[in-house]
GROMACS .gro file of C-alpha atoms in nm:
model
  185
    1MET     CA    1  10.119   8.702   7.927
    2ASN     CA    2  10.229   8.506   8.229
    3ALA     CA    3  10.590   8.394   8.201
    4THR     CA    4  10.688   8.117   8.436
    5CYS     CA    5  11.054   8.044   8.459
    6PRO     CA    6  11.155   7.814   8.743
    7SER     CA    7  11.523   7.831   8.826
    8SER     CA    8  11.591   7.508   8.640
    9ARG     CA    9  11.484   7.596   8.286
   10ARG     CA   10  11.485   7.853   8.009
   11CYS     CA   11  11.169   8.039   7.916
   12ASN     CA   12  11.110   8.156   7.562
   13VAL     CA   13  10.858   8.434   7.540
   14ARG     CA   14  10.762   8.688   7.279
   15ALA     CA   15  10.668   9.044   7.366
   16THR     CA   16  10.301   9.091   7.275
   17SER     CA   17  10.039   9.359   7.302
   18ASP     CA   18   9.921   9.251   7.649
   19LEU     CA   19  10.249   9.372   7.797
   20HIS     CA   20  10.326   9.726   7.903
   21ASN     CA   21  10.552   9.795   7.604
   22GLY     CA   22  10.263   9.920   7.397
   23GLY     CA   23  10.245   9.616   7.173
   24VAL     CA   24  10.588   9.649   7.019
   25ASN     CA   25  10.650   9.339   6.808
   26GLU     CA   26  11.002   9.228   6.897
   27PRO     CA   27  11.205   8.917   6.821
   28GLU     CA   28  11.183   8.626   7.061
   29THR     CA   29  11.337   8.685   7.400
   30ALA     CA   30  11.466   8.403   7.618
   31ILE     CA   31  11.459   8.455   7.994
   32ARG     CA   32  11.681   8.216   8.182
   33PRO     CA   33  11.818   8.186   8.533
   34VAL     CA   34  12.173   8.298   8.601
   35SER     CA   35  12.413   8.002   8.608
   36ASP     CA   36  12.757   7.967   8.764
   37GLY     CA   37  12.909   7.994   8.417
   38ASP     CA   38  12.756   8.342   8.385
   39ARG     CA   39  12.938   8.484   8.691
   40PRO     CA   40  13.236   8.645   8.508
   41LEU     CA   41  13.000   8.804   8.253
   42LEU     CA   42  12.772   8.929   8.531
   43ALA     CA   43  13.057   9.084   8.727
   44TRP     CA   44  13.173   9.266   8.414
   45LEU     CA   45  12.821   9.369   8.310
   46VAL     CA   46  12.730   9.501   8.656
   47ALA     CA   47  13.055   9.702   8.664
   48GLU     CA   48  12.975   9.848   8.321
   49LEU     CA   49  12.613   9.932   8.404
   50TRP     CA   50  12.653  10.039   8.768
   51GLY     CA   51  13.009  10.177   8.769
   52SER     CA   52  13.137   9.906   9.002
   53GLU     CA   53  13.093   9.535   9.078
   54VAL     CA   54  12.944   9.653   9.409
   55VAL     CA   55  12.611   9.830   9.460
   56ALA     CA   56  12.508  10.015   9.774
   57VAL     CA   57  12.156   9.973   9.912
   58HIS     CA   58  12.011  10.005  10.265
   59GLY     CA   59  12.360  10.089  10.388
   60ASP     CA   60  12.490   9.751  10.265
   61LEU     CA   61  12.733   9.679   9.984
   62LEU     CA   62  12.622   9.390   9.761
   63ARG     CA   63  12.787   9.209   9.471
   64PRO     CA   64  12.506   9.144   9.219
   65GLY     CA   65  12.735   8.923   9.008
   66GLU     CA   66  12.726   8.668   9.292
   67LEU     CA   67  12.347   8.674   9.340
   68PRO     CA   68  12.072   8.468   9.177
   69GLY     CA   69  11.883   8.629   8.895
   70PHE     CA   70  11.763   8.615   8.538
   71ILE     CA   71  11.924   8.697   8.206
   72ALA     CA   72  11.724   8.808   7.903
   73GLU     CA   73  11.874   8.706   7.569
   74ARG     CA   74  11.779   8.811   7.218
   75ALA     CA   75  11.961   8.687   6.911
   76ARG     CA   76  12.214   8.508   7.139
   77ARG     CA   77  12.320   8.825   7.320
   78VAL     CA   78  12.238   8.966   7.663
   79ALA     CA   79  11.945   9.206   7.640
   80GLY     CA   80  11.875   9.243   8.011
   81LEU     CA   81  11.968   9.133   8.360
   82LEU     CA   82  11.790   9.114   8.694
   83THR     CA   83  11.954   9.006   9.021
   84TYR     CA   84  11.784   8.942   9.354
   85GLN     CA   85  11.830   8.820   9.706
   86LEU     CA   86  11.590   8.647   9.943
   87VAL     CA   87  11.538   8.826  10.274
   88GLY     CA   88  11.297   8.634  10.494
   89ASP     CA   89  10.968   8.606  10.306
   90THR     CA   90  11.062   8.887  10.067
   91LEU     CA   91  11.237   8.865   9.734
   92GLU     CA   92  11.442   9.182   9.694
   93ILE     CA   93  11.539   9.294   9.345
   94VAL     CA   94  11.896   9.424   9.368
   95THR     CA   95  11.955   9.524   9.005
   96LEU     CA   96  11.742   9.544   8.693
   97ASN     CA   97  11.881   9.655   8.360
   98ALA     CA   98  11.708   9.634   8.025
   99ILE     CA   99  11.988   9.690   7.775
  100ASP     CA  100  11.733   9.689   7.494
  101ARG     CA  101  11.507   9.966   7.626
  102ARG     CA  102  11.135   9.991   7.553
  103ALA     CA  103  11.122   9.640   7.409
  104GLY     CA  104  10.943   9.463   7.697
  105ILE     CA  105  11.266   9.318   7.842
  106GLY     CA  106  11.221   9.473   8.188
  107THR     CA  107  10.862   9.353   8.203
  108LEU     CA  108  10.963   8.998   8.110
  109LEU     CA  109  11.233   8.999   8.378
  110ILE     CA  110  10.979   9.122   8.636
  111GLU     CA  111  10.736   8.846   8.532
  112ALA     CA  112  11.007   8.581   8.578
  113THR     CA  113  11.086   8.729   8.918
  114VAL     CA  114  10.721   8.715   9.024
  115ALA     CA  115  10.721   8.345   8.931
  116ALA     CA  116  11.039   8.294   9.135
  117ALA     CA  117  10.889   8.476   9.434
  118ARG     CA  118  10.585   8.249   9.421
  119HIS     CA  119  10.812   7.945   9.390
  120TYR     CA  120  10.997   8.053   9.707
  121ARG     CA  121  10.662   8.134   9.875
  122CYS     CA  122  10.757   8.497   9.924
  123ARG     CA  123  10.496   8.739  10.051
  124ASP     CA  124  10.617   9.028   9.839
  125ILE     CA  125  10.885   9.165   9.610
  126ARG     CA  126  11.078   9.472   9.720
  127LEU     CA  127  11.321   9.697   9.541
  128THR     CA  128  11.502  10.020   9.608
  129THR     CA  129  11.564  10.307   9.371
  130THR     CA  130  11.685  10.660   9.417
  131ASN     CA  131  11.501  10.992   9.425
  132ASP     CA  132  11.636  11.093   9.081
  133ASN     CA  133  11.523  10.778   8.901
  134VAL     CA  134  11.185  10.902   8.779
  135ASP     CA  135  11.190  10.664   8.481
  136ALA     CA  136  11.221  10.365   8.717
  137LEU     CA  137  10.948  10.499   8.943
  138ARG     CA  138  10.715  10.519   8.641
  139PHE     CA  139  10.818  10.174   8.515
  140TYR     CA  140  10.763   9.994   8.847
  141GLN     CA  141  10.437  10.165   8.936
  142ARG     CA  142  10.292  10.078   8.596
  143ARG     CA  143  10.367   9.713   8.682
  144GLY     CA  144  10.183   9.720   9.013
  145PHE     CA  145  10.459   9.820   9.255
  146ARG     CA  146  10.359  10.059   9.533
  147LEU     CA  147  10.566  10.322   9.711
  148ALA     CA  148  10.653  10.180  10.051
  149GLU     CA  149  10.930  10.376  10.221
  150LEU     CA  150  11.144  10.686  10.180
  151ARG     CA  151  11.490  10.698  10.341
  152PRO     CA  152  11.606  11.062  10.329
  153GLY     CA  153  11.986  11.094  10.307
  154ALA     CA  154  12.043  10.718  10.254
  155VAL     CA  155  12.239  10.776   9.932
  156ASP     CA  156  12.452  11.040  10.104
  157ARG     CA  157  12.540  10.783  10.373
  158SER     CA  158  12.611  10.511  10.112
  159ARG     CA  159  12.841  10.751   9.928
  160GLN     CA  160  13.076  10.733  10.231
  161GLU     CA  161  13.121  10.358  10.163
  162LYS     CA  162  13.109  10.385   9.784
  163PRO     CA  163  13.249  10.722   9.674
  164GLN     CA  164  13.175  10.645   9.304
  165ILE     CA  165  12.807  10.728   9.364
  166PRO     CA  166  12.750  11.058   9.182
  167ARG     CA  167  12.613  11.363   9.361
  168VAL     CA  168  12.380  11.452   9.074
  169GLY     CA  169  12.162  11.190   8.908
  170ASP     CA  170  11.918  11.165   8.620
  171TYR     CA  171  11.772  11.489   8.483
  172GLY     CA  172  12.017  11.695   8.693
  173ILE     CA  173  11.837  11.597   9.015
  174PRO     CA  174  12.059  11.599   9.327
  175LEU     CA  175  12.098  11.238   9.442
  176HIS     CA  176  12.025  11.197   9.814
  177ASP     CA  177  11.744  10.952   9.900
  178GLU     CA  178  11.638  10.589   9.862
  179ILE     CA  179  11.280  10.492   9.781
  180ASP     CA  180  11.146  10.141   9.838
  181LEU     CA  181  10.867   9.996   9.628
  182THR     CA  182  10.682   9.669   9.694
  183LEU     CA  183  10.463   9.429   9.501
  184ARG     CA  184  10.243   9.170   9.674
  185VAL     CA  185  10.267   8.823   9.518
   0.00000   0.00000   0.00000
């Protein structure tokens, strides 16, 4: 399935067996661009999902609720969110959350982002995760992303700016490093 969702319209897509969700038959999902009216919801949602309205990446503090992105909706409720920023000829994914897990939501959001990157004539898509996030590493690599860079101690340095970052992450893994992944578009 190739979802195209230019920033000016809503895309209705149904998860099907050609996606990486194993053919789960789910209700229709609408992927739409973030609008100005969504900003209060996004700020709240990012704070709920990330522990703060601010995320730390590459030594920078970003406010995803103010960035462009896509919202996935199912049955008139938010099922997922992806935010991004444009950096030169790269589209950088800042946050990706599939609230409805294992339902193809993350894949649909990635597909919409690939279409946006092509629209903006980006060379590639980049994202950063942390050394503990083995589920994300699996998810992104299965969708064609490649490991690109390891920044040892980057999370430790970000913790100085954002003390809410935990010291221990998923699966009890000490949280220290950032890992970049890229996808050519």
